[in-house]
Short mmCIF file of N, CA and C in Angstrom, two decimals:
data_model
loop_
_atom_site.label_atom_id
_atom_site.label_comp_id
_atom_site.label_asym_id
_atom_site.label_seq_id
_atom_site.Cartn_x
_atom_site.Cartn_y
_atom_site.Cartn_z
N UNK Q 81 0.88 -1.10 -0.08
CA UNK Q 81 -0.03 0.15 -0.09
C UNK Q 81 0.76 1.39 0.13
N UNK Q 82 0.82 2.02 -0.76
CA UNK Q 82 1.52 3.56 -0.81
C UNK Q 82 0.63 4.35 0.10
N UNK Q 83 1.58 5.18 0.95
CA UNK Q 83 1.07 6.08 2.01
C UNK Q 83 1.12 7.33 1.25
N UNK Q 84 -0.02 8.00 1.84
CA UNK Q 84 -0.26 9.52 1.24
C UNK Q 84 0.77 10.64 1.95
N UNK Q 85 1.31 9.88 3.20
CA UNK Q 85 2.18 10.57 3.87
C UNK Q 85 3.73 10.72 3.24
N UNK Q 86 4.22 11.73 3.07
CA UNK Q 86 5.36 11.71 2.63
C UNK Q 86 6.57 11.25 3.45
N UNK Q 87 7.60 10.70 3.48
CA UNK Q 87 8.51 10.36 4.52
C UNK Q 87 9.06 11.66 5.01
N UNK Q 88 9.26 11.79 6.00
CA UNK Q 88 10.11 12.89 6.87
C UNK Q 88 11.29 13.11 6.56
N UNK Q 89 11.91 12.16 6.11
CA UNK Q 89 13.45 12.16 5.69
C UNK Q 89 13.33 12.64 4.22
N UNK Q 90 12.52 12.78 3.39
CA UNK Q 90 12.45 13.31 2.22
C UNK Q 90 12.81 14.82 2.49
N UNK Q 91 11.87 15.59 3.44
CA UNK Q 91 12.08 16.79 3.62
C UNK Q 91 13.20 17.33 4.13
N UNK Q 92 14.07 16.46 5.16
CA UNK Q 92 14.94 16.49 5.49
C UNK Q 92 16.28 16.74 4.45
N UNK Q 93 16.26 15.62 3.47
CA UNK Q 93 16.91 15.63 2.30
C UNK Q 93 17.18 16.72 1.52
N UNK Q 94 15.82 17.23 1.06
CA UNK Q 94 15.71 18.56 0.39
C UNK Q 94 16.16 19.72 0.84
N UNK Q 95 15.86 20.00 2.43
CA UNK Q 95 16.67 20.99 3.20
C UNK Q 95 18.12 20.90 3.29
N UNK Q 96 18.73 19.91 3.64
CA UNK Q 96 20.23 19.70 3.46
C UNK Q 96 20.85 19.96 2.11
N UNK Q 97 20.16 19.53 1.17
CA UNK Q 97 20.63 19.87 -0.17
C UNK Q 97 20.53 21.38 -0.44
N UNK Q 98 19.75 22.12 -0.08
CA UNK Q 98 19.31 23.35 -0.19
C UNK Q 98 20.84 24.23 0.70
N UNK Q 99 20.77 23.65 1.74
CA UNK Q 99 21.79 24.41 2.56
C UNK Q 99 22.95 24.21 2.08
N UNK Q 100 23.50 22.95 1.44
CA UNK Q 100 24.64 22.62 1.02
C UNK Q 100 24.96 23.60 -0.13
N UNK Q 101 23.69 24.04 -0.77
CA UNK Q 101 24.13 25.02 -2.10
C UNK Q 101 24.55 26.57 -1.55
N UNK Q 102 24.47 26.53 0.07
CA UNK Q 102 24.47 27.92 0.61
C UNK Q 102 23.74 28.59 1.11
N UNK Q 103 22.31 28.18 1.24
CA UNK Q 103 21.47 28.79 1.61
C UNK Q 103 21.18 28.62 3.05
N UNK Q 104 20.46 29.83 3.82
CA UNK Q 104 20.35 29.95 5.23
C UNK Q 104 19.07 29.09 5.68
N UNK Q 105 18.99 27.92 6.26
CA UNK Q 105 17.97 27.21 6.56
C UNK Q 105 16.69 28.11 7.17
N UNK Q 106 17.14 28.94 7.62
CA UNK Q 106 15.96 29.80 8.36
C UNK Q 106 14.98 30.35 7.32
N UNK Q 107 15.52 30.42 6.28
CA UNK Q 107 14.69 31.26 4.90
C UNK Q 107 14.09 30.26 4.04
N UNK Q 108 14.37 28.85 4.38
CA UNK Q 108 13.61 27.76 3.80
C UNK Q 108 12.22 27.23 4.36
N UNK Q 109 11.20 27.56 3.62
CA UNK Q 109 10.13 26.77 4.26
C UNK Q 109 9.67 25.74 3.36
N UNK Q 110 9.27 24.66 3.48
CA UNK Q 110 8.36 23.60 2.81
C UNK Q 110 7.37 23.10 3.29
N UNK Q 111 6.39 22.67 2.32
CA UNK Q 111 5.35 21.85 2.84
C UNK Q 111 4.87 20.88 1.77
N UNK Q 112 4.41 19.92 2.24
CA UNK Q 112 3.88 18.72 1.27
C UNK Q 112 2.41 18.87 0.75
N UNK Q 113 2.31 19.04 -0.65
CA UNK Q 113 1.07 19.18 -1.26
C UNK Q 113 0.51 18.12 -1.73
N UNK Q 114 -0.74 17.75 -1.11
CA UNK Q 114 -1.35 16.66 -1.70
C UNK Q 114 -1.45 16.52 -3.24
N UNK Q 115 -2.14 17.74 -3.63
CA UNK Q 115 -2.48 17.82 -4.83
C UNK Q 115 -1.38 17.58 -5.57
N UNK Q 116 -0.32 17.72 -5.72
CA UNK Q 116 1.04 17.58 -6.67
C UNK Q 116 1.55 16.53 -6.27
N UNK Q 117 1.22 16.06 -5.07
CA UNK Q 117 1.67 15.00 -4.46
C UNK Q 117 3.54 15.06 -4.46
N UNK Q 118 3.59 16.06 -3.87
CA UNK Q 118 5.11 16.80 -3.68
C UNK Q 118 5.22 17.95 -2.85
N UNK Q 119 6.68 18.34 -2.70
CA UNK Q 119 7.04 19.32 -2.02
C UNK Q 119 7.01 20.60 -2.52
N UNK Q 120 6.13 21.89 -2.06
CA UNK Q 120 6.37 23.11 -2.35
C UNK Q 120 7.47 23.86 -1.65
N UNK Q 121 8.17 24.44 -2.13
CA UNK Q 121 9.66 24.89 -1.52
C UNK Q 121 9.20 26.53 -1.56
N UNK Q 122 9.58 27.35 -0.33
CA UNK Q 122 9.57 28.59 -0.42
C UNK Q 122 10.87 29.05 -0.06
N UNK Q 123 11.59 29.91 -0.79
CA UNK Q 123 12.90 30.35 -0.41
C UNK Q 123 12.70 31.76 -0.22
N UNK Q 124 12.74 32.42 0.99
CA UNK Q 124 12.73 33.83 1.28
C UNK Q 124 13.97 34.30 1.43
N UNK Q 125 13.92 35.60 1.64
CA UNK Q 125 15.03 36.67 1.24
C UNK Q 125 15.87 36.21 2.10
N UNK Q 126 15.61 35.75 3.56
CA UNK Q 126 16.41 35.59 4.65
C UNK Q 126 17.48 34.02 4.34
N UNK Q 127 16.82 33.38 3.19
CA UNK Q 127 17.96 32.14 2.88
C UNK Q 127 19.31 32.63 1.98
N UNK Q 128 19.38 33.80 1.88
CA UNK Q 128 20.37 34.43 1.21
C UNK Q 128 20.73 33.87 -0.21
N UNK Q 129 19.50 33.46 -0.94
CA UNK Q 129 19.67 33.04 -2.27
C UNK Q 129 20.24 34.10 -3.17
N UNK Q 130 21.33 33.60 -4.25
CA UNK Q 130 21.74 34.60 -5.07
C UNK Q 130 21.65 33.87 -6.54
N UNK Q 131 21.72 34.45 -7.78
CA UNK Q 131 21.53 33.83 -8.86
C UNK Q 131 22.56 32.66 -9.13
N UNK Q 132 23.75 32.80 -8.64
CA UNK Q 132 24.80 31.87 -8.70
C UNK Q 132 24.17 30.48 -7.97
N UNK Q 133 23.33 30.57 -7.25
CA UNK Q 133 22.96 29.48 -6.50
C UNK Q 133 21.84 28.59 -7.37
N UNK Q 134 21.27 29.15 -8.08
CA UNK Q 134 20.03 28.89 -9.24
C UNK Q 134 20.38 27.17 -9.42
N UNK Q 135 21.31 26.81 -10.26
CA UNK Q 135 21.67 25.57 -10.60
C UNK Q 135 21.78 24.60 -9.47
N UNK Q 136 22.42 24.84 -8.44
CA UNK Q 136 22.48 23.98 -7.28
C UNK Q 136 21.00 23.62 -6.77
N UNK Q 137 20.30 25.03 -6.78
CA UNK Q 137 18.82 24.79 -6.32
C UNK Q 137 17.86 24.21 -6.72
N UNK Q 138 18.20 24.08 -7.92
CA UNK Q 138 17.39 23.37 -9.34
C UNK Q 138 17.61 21.72 -8.96
N UNK Q 139 18.97 21.53 -8.78
CA UNK Q 139 19.45 20.08 -8.30
C UNK Q 139 18.84 19.58 -7.10
N UNK Q 140 19.26 20.38 -6.00
CA UNK Q 140 18.79 19.77 -5.17
C UNK Q 140 17.10 19.63 -4.67
N UNK Q 141 16.65 20.55 -5.33
CA UNK Q 141 15.15 20.48 -5.22
C UNK Q 141 14.57 19.26 -5.75
N UNK Q 142 15.47 18.60 -6.38
CA UNK Q 142 15.01 17.23 -7.13
C UNK Q 142 13.36 17.28 -7.74
N UNK Q 143 12.98 18.43 -8.70
CA UNK Q 143 11.66 18.48 -9.15
C UNK Q 143 10.66 19.08 -8.28
N UNK Q 144 11.12 19.50 -6.92
CA UNK Q 144 9.89 19.89 -6.03
C UNK Q 144 9.48 21.27 -6.79
N UNK Q 145 8.35 21.77 -6.65
CA UNK Q 145 8.12 23.32 -6.87
C UNK Q 145 9.01 24.11 -5.91
N UNK Q 146 9.38 25.08 -6.66
CA UNK Q 146 10.37 25.71 -5.99
C UNK Q 146 9.74 27.29 -6.05
N UNK Q 147 9.56 28.36 -5.30
CA UNK Q 147 8.94 29.65 -5.52
C UNK Q 147 10.13 30.57 -4.59
N UNK Q 148 10.34 31.70 -5.11
CA UNK Q 148 11.36 32.78 -4.25
C UNK Q 148 10.56 33.92 -3.92
N UNK Q 149 10.75 34.52 -2.82
CA UNK Q 149 10.06 35.66 -2.22
C UNK Q 149 10.52 36.69 -3.18
N UNK Q 150 11.96 36.58 -3.84
CA UNK Q 150 12.41 37.88 -4.60
C UNK Q 150 11.75 37.45 -5.94
N UNK Q 151 11.30 38.65 -6.48
CA UNK Q 151 10.42 38.22 -7.74
C UNK Q 151 11.67 38.11 -8.78
N UNK Q 152 12.91 38.60 -8.87
CA UNK Q 152 13.62 38.72 -10.11
C UNK Q 152 14.32 37.02 -9.80
N UNK Q 153 14.79 36.60 -8.92
CA UNK Q 153 15.32 35.28 -8.58
C UNK Q 153 14.19 34.01 -9.11
N UNK Q 154 12.84 34.62 -8.46
CA UNK Q 154 11.92 33.49 -8.96
C UNK Q 154 11.75 33.60 -10.55
N UNK Q 155 11.73 34.72 -11.36
CA UNK Q 155 11.70 34.67 -12.54
C UNK Q 155 12.82 33.90 -13.32
N UNK Q 156 13.81 34.41 -12.76
CA UNK Q 156 15.31 33.72 -13.20
C UNK Q 156 15.23 32.17 -12.87
N UNK Q 157 14.75 31.41 -11.92
CA UNK Q 157 14.21 30.30 -11.72
C UNK Q 157 13.47 29.72 -12.84
N UNK Q 158 12.44 30.48 -12.91
CA UNK Q 158 11.33 29.83 -13.93
C UNK Q 158 11.91 29.72 -15.31
N UNK Q 159 12.55 30.83 -15.60
CA UNK Q 159 13.30 30.76 -17.12
C UNK Q 159 14.18 29.50 -17.21
N UNK Q 160 15.06 29.32 -16.17
CA UNK Q 160 16.00 28.20 -16.41
C UNK Q 160 15.33 26.91 -16.52
N UNK Q 161 13.90 26.75 -15.63
CA UNK Q 161 13.30 25.38 -15.81
C UNK Q 161 12.70 25.55 -16.99
N UNK Q 162 12.11 26.60 -17.51
CA UNK Q 162 11.47 26.54 -18.87
C UNK Q 162 12.52 26.12 -19.90
N UNK Q 163 13.71 26.74 -20.14
CA UNK Q 163 14.63 26.38 -20.72
C UNK Q 163 14.92 24.82 -21.00
N UNK Q 164 15.07 24.09 -19.82
CA UNK Q 164 15.22 23.07 -19.76
C UNK Q 164 14.11 22.24 -20.42
N UNK Q 165 13.03 22.60 -20.09
CA UNK Q 165 11.82 21.75 -20.56
C UNK Q 165 11.75 22.11 -22.18
N UNK Q 166 12.05 23.30 -22.52
CA UNK Q 166 11.99 23.38 -23.98
C UNK Q 166 13.18 22.41 -24.89
N UNK Q 167 14.13 22.42 -24.15
CA UNK Q 167 15.29 21.74 -24.91
C UNK Q 167 14.71 20.18 -24.75
N UNK Q 168 14.16 19.84 -23.53
CA UNK Q 168 13.30 18.39 -23.65
C UNK Q 168 12.33 17.94 -24.63
N UNK Q 169 11.29 19.30 -24.67
CA UNK Q 169 10.30 18.99 -25.76
C UNK Q 169 10.91 19.05 -27.03
N UNK Q 170 11.59 19.97 -27.75
CA UNK Q 170 12.48 19.89 -28.67
C UNK Q 170 12.94 18.74 -29.23
N UNK Q 171 13.64 18.02 -28.20
CA UNK Q 171 14.60 16.93 -28.47
C UNK Q 171 13.66 15.35 -28.76
N UNK Q 172 12.35 15.74 -28.10
CA UNK Q 172 11.45 14.26 -27.90
C UNK Q 172 10.75 14.37 -29.22
N UNK Q 173 10.20 15.67 -29.42
CA UNK Q 173 9.12 15.72 -30.55
C UNK Q 173 10.16 15.88 -32.07
N UNK Q 174 11.31 16.28 -31.86
CA UNK Q 174 12.33 15.85 -33.21
C UNK Q 174 12.67 14.42 -33.22
N UNK Q 175 12.91 13.80 -32.47
CA UNK Q 175 12.84 12.39 -32.38
C UNK Q 175 11.50 11.69 -32.96
N UNK Q 176 10.50 11.83 -32.31
CA UNK Q 176 9.04 11.57 -33.02
C UNK Q 176 8.87 11.75 -34.52
N UNK Q 177 9.24 13.07 -34.83
CA UNK Q 177 9.14 13.29 -36.20
C UNK Q 177 10.01 12.52 -37.12
N UNK Q 178 11.22 12.58 -36.54
CA UNK Q 178 12.32 11.85 -37.34
C UNK Q 178 11.92 10.22 -37.41
N UNK Q 179 11.52 9.50 -36.59
CA UNK Q 179 11.09 8.09 -36.32
C UNK Q 179 9.80 7.78 -37.51
N UNK Q 180 9.08 9.06 -37.76
CA UNK Q 180 7.96 9.06 -38.79
C UNK Q 180 8.38 9.38 -40.02
N UNK Q 181 9.48 9.82 -40.18
CA UNK Q 181 10.03 10.40 -41.58
C UNK Q 181 9.15 11.72 -41.87
N UNK Q 182 9.12 12.55 -40.72
CA UNK Q 182 8.58 13.88 -40.97
C UNK Q 182 9.28 15.10 -40.60
N UNK Q 183 10.65 14.83 -40.24
CA UNK Q 183 11.42 15.99 -39.91
C UNK Q 183 11.98 16.42 -41.27
N UNK Q 184 12.47 15.70 -42.09
CA UNK Q 184 12.88 16.43 -43.33
C UNK Q 184 11.54 16.91 -43.89
N UNK Q 185 11.68 18.40 -44.37
CA UNK Q 185 10.84 18.91 -45.09
C UNK Q 185 9.60 19.61 -44.30
N UNK Q 186 9.66 19.52 -43.04
CA UNK Q 186 8.85 19.68 -41.89
C UNK Q 186 8.88 21.48 -42.21
N UNK Q 187 7.62 21.95 -42.35
CA UNK Q 187 7.22 23.53 -42.56
C UNK Q 187 8.13 24.24 -41.33
N UNK Q 188 8.48 25.33 -41.71
CA UNK Q 188 9.28 26.18 -40.73
C UNK Q 188 8.16 27.81 -40.87
N UNK Q 189 8.13 28.06 -39.51
CA UNK Q 189 7.18 29.20 -39.19
C UNK Q 189 7.61 30.29 -40.07
N UNK Q 190 8.88 30.46 -40.05
CA UNK Q 190 9.71 31.73 -40.72
C UNK Q 190 9.35 31.89 -42.50
N UNK Q 191 8.87 30.68 -42.81
CA UNK Q 191 8.68 30.84 -44.38
C UNK Q 191 7.28 30.81 -44.52
N UNK Q 192 6.27 31.53 -43.71
CA UNK Q 192 5.14 31.74 -44.07
C UNK Q 192 4.62 33.03 -43.50
N UNK Q 193 3.95 33.87 -44.15
CA UNK Q 193 3.40 35.05 -43.91
C UNK Q 193 2.28 34.89 -42.91
N UNK Q 194 1.49 34.08 -42.71
CA UNK Q 194 0.67 33.73 -41.46
C UNK Q 194 0.78 32.76 -40.60
N UNK Q 195 0.11 32.73 -39.65
CA UNK Q 195 -0.04 31.51 -38.68
C UNK Q 195 -1.08 30.65 -39.49
N UNK Q 196 -2.01 31.09 -40.20
CA UNK Q 196 -2.96 30.32 -40.91
C UNK Q 196 -2.40 29.55 -41.76
N UNK Q 197 -1.47 30.19 -42.65
CA UNK Q 197 -0.84 29.28 -43.77
C UNK Q 197 0.07 28.53 -43.09
N UNK Q 198 0.71 28.73 -41.87
CA UNK Q 198 1.79 27.70 -41.41
C UNK Q 198 0.91 26.42 -40.82
N UNK Q 199 -0.09 26.82 -40.26
CA UNK Q 199 -0.95 25.41 -39.78
C UNK Q 199 -1.54 24.65 -40.75
N UNK Q 200 -1.99 25.28 -41.93
CA UNK Q 200 -2.36 24.43 -42.66
C UNK Q 200 -1.18 23.59 -43.72
N UNK Q 201 -0.11 24.17 -43.76
CA UNK Q 201 0.92 23.40 -44.11
C UNK Q 201 1.44 22.34 -43.29
N UNK Q 202 1.30 22.36 -41.76
CA UNK Q 202 1.67 21.44 -40.79
C UNK Q 202 0.70 20.25 -40.95
N UNK Q 203 -0.62 20.79 -41.27
CA UNK Q 203 -1.40 19.63 -41.36
C UNK Q 203 -1.54 18.82 -42.56
N UNK Q 204 -1.10 19.56 -43.92
CA UNK Q 204 -0.50 18.72 -45.15
C UNK Q 204 0.52 18.15 -44.84
N UNK Q 205 1.53 18.34 -44.37
CA UNK Q 205 2.68 17.49 -44.00
C UNK Q 205 2.39 16.47 -43.45
N UNK Q 206 1.71 16.52 -42.45
CA UNK Q 206 0.89 15.18 -41.62
C UNK Q 206 0.13 14.41 -42.06
N UNK Q 207 -0.45 14.77 -43.21
CA UNK Q 207 -1.36 13.61 -43.71
C UNK Q 207 -2.69 14.29 -43.66
N UNK Q 208 -3.10 15.47 -43.09
CA UNK Q 208 -4.26 15.82 -43.06
C UNK Q 208 -4.84 16.87 -44.20
N UNK Q 209 -6.15 16.84 -44.34
CA UNK Q 209 -6.19 18.00 -45.31
C UNK Q 209 -6.04 19.46 -44.63
N UNK Q 210 -5.68 20.68 -45.20
CA UNK Q 210 -5.71 21.63 -44.63
C UNK Q 210 -6.79 21.97 -44.02
N UNK Q 211 -6.87 22.53 -42.86
CA UNK Q 211 -7.90 22.99 -41.94
C UNK Q 211 -9.14 21.89 -41.24
N UNK Q 212 -8.42 20.45 -41.47
CA UNK Q 212 -9.05 19.61 -40.87
C UNK Q 212 -9.09 19.53 -39.72
N UNK Q 213 -8.25 19.83 -38.77
CA UNK Q 213 -7.86 19.49 -37.30
C UNK Q 213 -7.51 20.77 -36.56
N UNK Q 214 -6.97 21.70 -37.28
CA UNK Q 214 -6.42 23.15 -36.44
C UNK Q 214 -7.14 24.07 -37.07
N UNK Q 215 -7.39 25.15 -35.99
CA UNK Q 215 -8.25 26.48 -36.18
C UNK Q 215 -7.10 27.53 -35.75
N UNK Q 216 -7.25 28.48 -36.29
CA UNK Q 216 -6.25 29.41 -35.99
C UNK Q 216 -7.12 30.82 -35.27
N UNK Q 217 -7.02 31.27 -34.25
CA UNK Q 217 -7.75 32.22 -33.34
C UNK Q 217 -6.92 33.15 -32.50
N UNK Q 218 -7.10 34.30 -33.36
CA UNK Q 218 -6.00 35.63 -32.48
C UNK Q 218 -4.45 35.08 -32.49
N UNK Q 219 -4.15 34.45 -33.41
CA UNK Q 219 -2.75 34.29 -33.62
C UNK Q 219 -2.28 32.90 -33.03
N UNK Q 220 -3.31 32.19 -32.50
CA UNK Q 220 -3.12 31.08 -31.85
C UNK Q 220 -3.54 29.79 -32.27
N UNK Q 221 -2.63 28.64 -32.80
CA UNK Q 221 -3.06 27.42 -33.01
C UNK Q 221 -3.98 26.48 -32.15
N UNK Q 222 -5.22 26.12 -32.45
CA UNK Q 222 -5.67 25.35 -31.43
C UNK Q 222 -6.27 23.80 -32.53
N UNK Q 223 -6.09 22.91 -31.80
CA UNK Q 223 -6.80 21.67 -31.92
C UNK Q 223 -8.56 21.68 -31.61
N UNK Q 224 -9.18 21.53 -32.33
CA UNK Q 224 -10.60 21.33 -32.30
C UNK Q 224 -11.24 20.12 -32.04
N UNK Q 225 -11.72 19.98 -30.89
CA UNK Q 225 -12.14 18.23 -30.82
C UNK Q 225 -13.23 17.88 -31.86
N UNK Q 226 -13.92 18.74 -32.07
CA UNK Q 226 -15.06 18.36 -33.53
C UNK Q 226 -14.44 17.94 -34.82
N UNK Q 227 -13.16 18.52 -34.98
CA UNK Q 227 -12.55 17.90 -36.06
C UNK Q 227 -11.54 16.83 -35.69
N UNK Q 228 -11.16 16.72 -34.36
CA UNK Q 228 -10.08 15.83 -33.97
C UNK Q 228 -10.94 14.24 -34.06
N UNK Q 229 -12.38 14.17 -34.28
CA UNK Q 229 -12.86 13.01 -34.01
C UNK Q 229 -12.37 12.33 -35.23
N UNK Q 230 -12.01 12.97 -36.37
CA UNK Q 230 -11.86 12.38 -37.54
C UNK Q 230 -10.16 11.69 -37.66
N UNK Q 231 -9.59 12.33 -36.63
CA UNK Q 231 -8.11 11.76 -36.06
C UNK Q 231 -8.25 10.68 -35.33
N UNK Q 232 -9.44 10.29 -34.61
CA UNK Q 232 -9.35 9.09 -33.71
C UNK Q 232 -8.91 8.04 -34.55
N UNK Q 233 -9.41 7.95 -35.90
CA UNK Q 233 -9.34 6.49 -36.54
C UNK Q 233 -7.84 6.43 -36.97
N UNK Q 234 -7.02 7.47 -37.16
CA UNK Q 234 -5.75 7.61 -37.43
C UNK Q 234 -5.09 8.27 -36.40
N UNK Q 235 -4.63 7.66 -35.16
CA UNK Q 235 -3.92 8.04 -33.97
C UNK Q 235 -2.64 8.49 -34.63
N UNK Q 236 -1.46 7.63 -35.36
CA UNK Q 236 -0.80 7.95 -35.75
C UNK Q 236 -0.45 9.42 -36.14
N UNK Q 237 -1.36 9.85 -37.26
CA UNK Q 237 -1.30 10.85 -38.05
C UNK Q 237 -1.59 12.24 -36.94
N UNK Q 238 -2.47 12.10 -35.99
CA UNK Q 238 -2.63 12.87 -35.07
C UNK Q 238 -1.57 13.24 -34.27
N UNK Q 239 -0.99 11.92 -33.79
CA UNK Q 239 0.06 12.28 -32.85
C UNK Q 239 1.27 12.92 -33.41
N UNK Q 240 1.48 12.87 -34.70
CA UNK Q 240 2.55 13.40 -35.49
C UNK Q 240 2.13 14.90 -35.53
N UNK Q 241 0.98 14.94 -35.83
CA UNK Q 241 0.33 16.55 -36.04
C UNK Q 241 0.84 17.20 -34.56
N UNK Q 242 0.59 16.45 -33.64
CA UNK Q 242 0.68 17.19 -32.34
C UNK Q 242 2.40 17.55 -32.12
N UNK Q 243 3.06 16.33 -32.62
CA UNK Q 243 4.41 16.40 -32.61
C UNK Q 243 5.12 17.57 -33.42
N UNK Q 244 4.25 17.74 -34.67
CA UNK Q 244 4.90 18.96 -35.29
C UNK Q 244 4.44 20.08 -34.75
N UNK Q 245 3.53 20.35 -34.14
CA UNK Q 245 3.02 21.65 -33.79
C UNK Q 245 3.62 21.94 -32.54
N UNK Q 246 3.93 20.97 -31.81
CA UNK Q 246 4.74 21.22 -30.40
C UNK Q 246 6.27 21.34 -30.84
N UNK Q 247 6.74 21.08 -31.75
CA UNK Q 247 8.16 21.16 -32.32
C UNK Q 247 8.41 22.96 -32.57
N UNK Q 248 7.39 23.08 -33.55
CA UNK Q 248 6.88 24.35 -34.19
C UNK Q 248 6.62 25.32 -32.99
N UNK Q 249 6.12 25.06 -32.03
CA UNK Q 249 5.69 26.08 -30.89
C UNK Q 249 7.26 26.32 -30.02
N UNK Q 250 7.85 25.10 -29.89
CA UNK Q 250 9.09 25.30 -28.98
C UNK Q 250 10.55 25.91 -29.78
N UNK Q 251 10.25 25.47 -31.14
CA UNK Q 251 11.48 26.32 -31.87
C UNK Q 251 11.40 27.47 -32.52
N UNK Q 252 10.07 28.05 -32.77
CA UNK Q 252 9.89 29.41 -33.05
C UNK Q 252 9.83 30.31 -31.84
N UNK Q 253 9.15 29.88 -30.94
CA UNK Q 253 8.91 30.90 -29.73
C UNK Q 253 7.94 31.78 -29.66
N UNK Q 254 7.62 31.97 -31.25
CA UNK Q 254 6.28 33.17 -31.46
C UNK Q 254 5.10 32.57 -31.64
N UNK Q 255 5.08 30.92 -31.79
CA UNK Q 255 3.94 30.35 -32.48
C UNK Q 255 3.33 29.72 -31.22
N UNK Q 256 2.03 29.83 -30.94
CA UNK Q 256 1.26 29.57 -29.73
C UNK Q 256 0.29 28.28 -30.07
N UNK Q 257 -0.02 27.60 -29.22
CA UNK Q 257 -0.84 26.48 -29.14
C UNK Q 257 -1.78 26.29 -28.09
N UNK Q 258 -3.11 25.89 -28.56
CA UNK Q 258 -4.14 25.85 -27.56
C UNK Q 258 -5.18 24.69 -27.86
N UNK Q 259 -5.89 24.04 -26.94
CA UNK Q 259 -6.75 23.14 -26.89
C UNK Q 259 -8.03 23.78 -26.81
N UNK Q 260 -9.04 23.27 -27.59
CA UNK Q 260 -10.43 23.68 -27.13
C UNK Q 260 -11.15 22.56 -26.42
N UNK Q 261 -11.61 22.70 -25.34
CA UNK Q 261 -12.13 21.92 -24.19
C UNK Q 261 -13.26 21.22 -24.72
N UNK Q 262 -13.56 19.99 -24.27
CA UNK Q 262 -14.61 19.27 -24.62
C UNK Q 262 -16.10 19.97 -24.14
N UNK Q 263 -16.00 20.92 -23.20
CA UNK Q 263 -17.19 21.67 -22.51
C UNK Q 263 -17.48 22.60 -24.07
N UNK Q 264 -16.84 23.14 -24.95
CA UNK Q 264 -17.11 23.80 -26.04
C UNK Q 264 -17.85 22.85 -27.00
N UNK Q 265 -17.72 21.74 -27.14
CA UNK Q 265 -18.45 20.85 -28.18
C UNK Q 265 -19.50 20.66 -27.38
N UNK Q 266 -19.46 20.39 -26.24
CA UNK Q 266 -20.67 19.97 -25.40
C UNK Q 266 -21.86 21.21 -25.66
N UNK Q 267 -21.29 22.22 -25.51
CA UNK Q 267 -22.25 23.16 -25.36
C UNK Q 267 -22.88 23.63 -26.58
N UNK Q 268 -22.52 23.09 -27.94
CA UNK Q 268 -22.86 23.25 -29.20
C UNK Q 268 -24.05 22.63 -29.63
N UNK Q 269 -24.83 23.03 -30.55
CA UNK Q 269 -26.39 22.22 -30.68
C UNK Q 269 -25.79 21.03 -31.79
#
């Protein structure tokens, strides 16, 4: 049986790791969050955190949520984590596209004058008719559930399209993706 109570030793290991980074233990607080099933660590100014500590803090936190009282440090830490996640997204989606033979010739955002044209090119590249699955609203590409029903028959094409859109989002930085929820479809006649 899995216990919902985290081991007290885990909190101690996290705290010791952060102190080993050069932080003052008095400025570190943490609480176990049942919702995320992990620790949320708050680093106050009293901990003495500096930008040069961020890499060590990221390693010591072992994936726990970390928030800094200092907004500049909090922003810098979030950017570090996002950069790492972006690199992973790019690597994973690139490999998915490579395995499916779709990496070569993948449309690039810079080659299109509008997001609409680019979205249609991605759909065609992944074997869908232009406009079959993606819609563009306010410059953001959205997967529309009513159109994804067509994709259920061909999971591989839909997975490839999701990988292509994810890759384009992470690579260009100015390309946004969204999902229209089931509630939208449920409310429609």
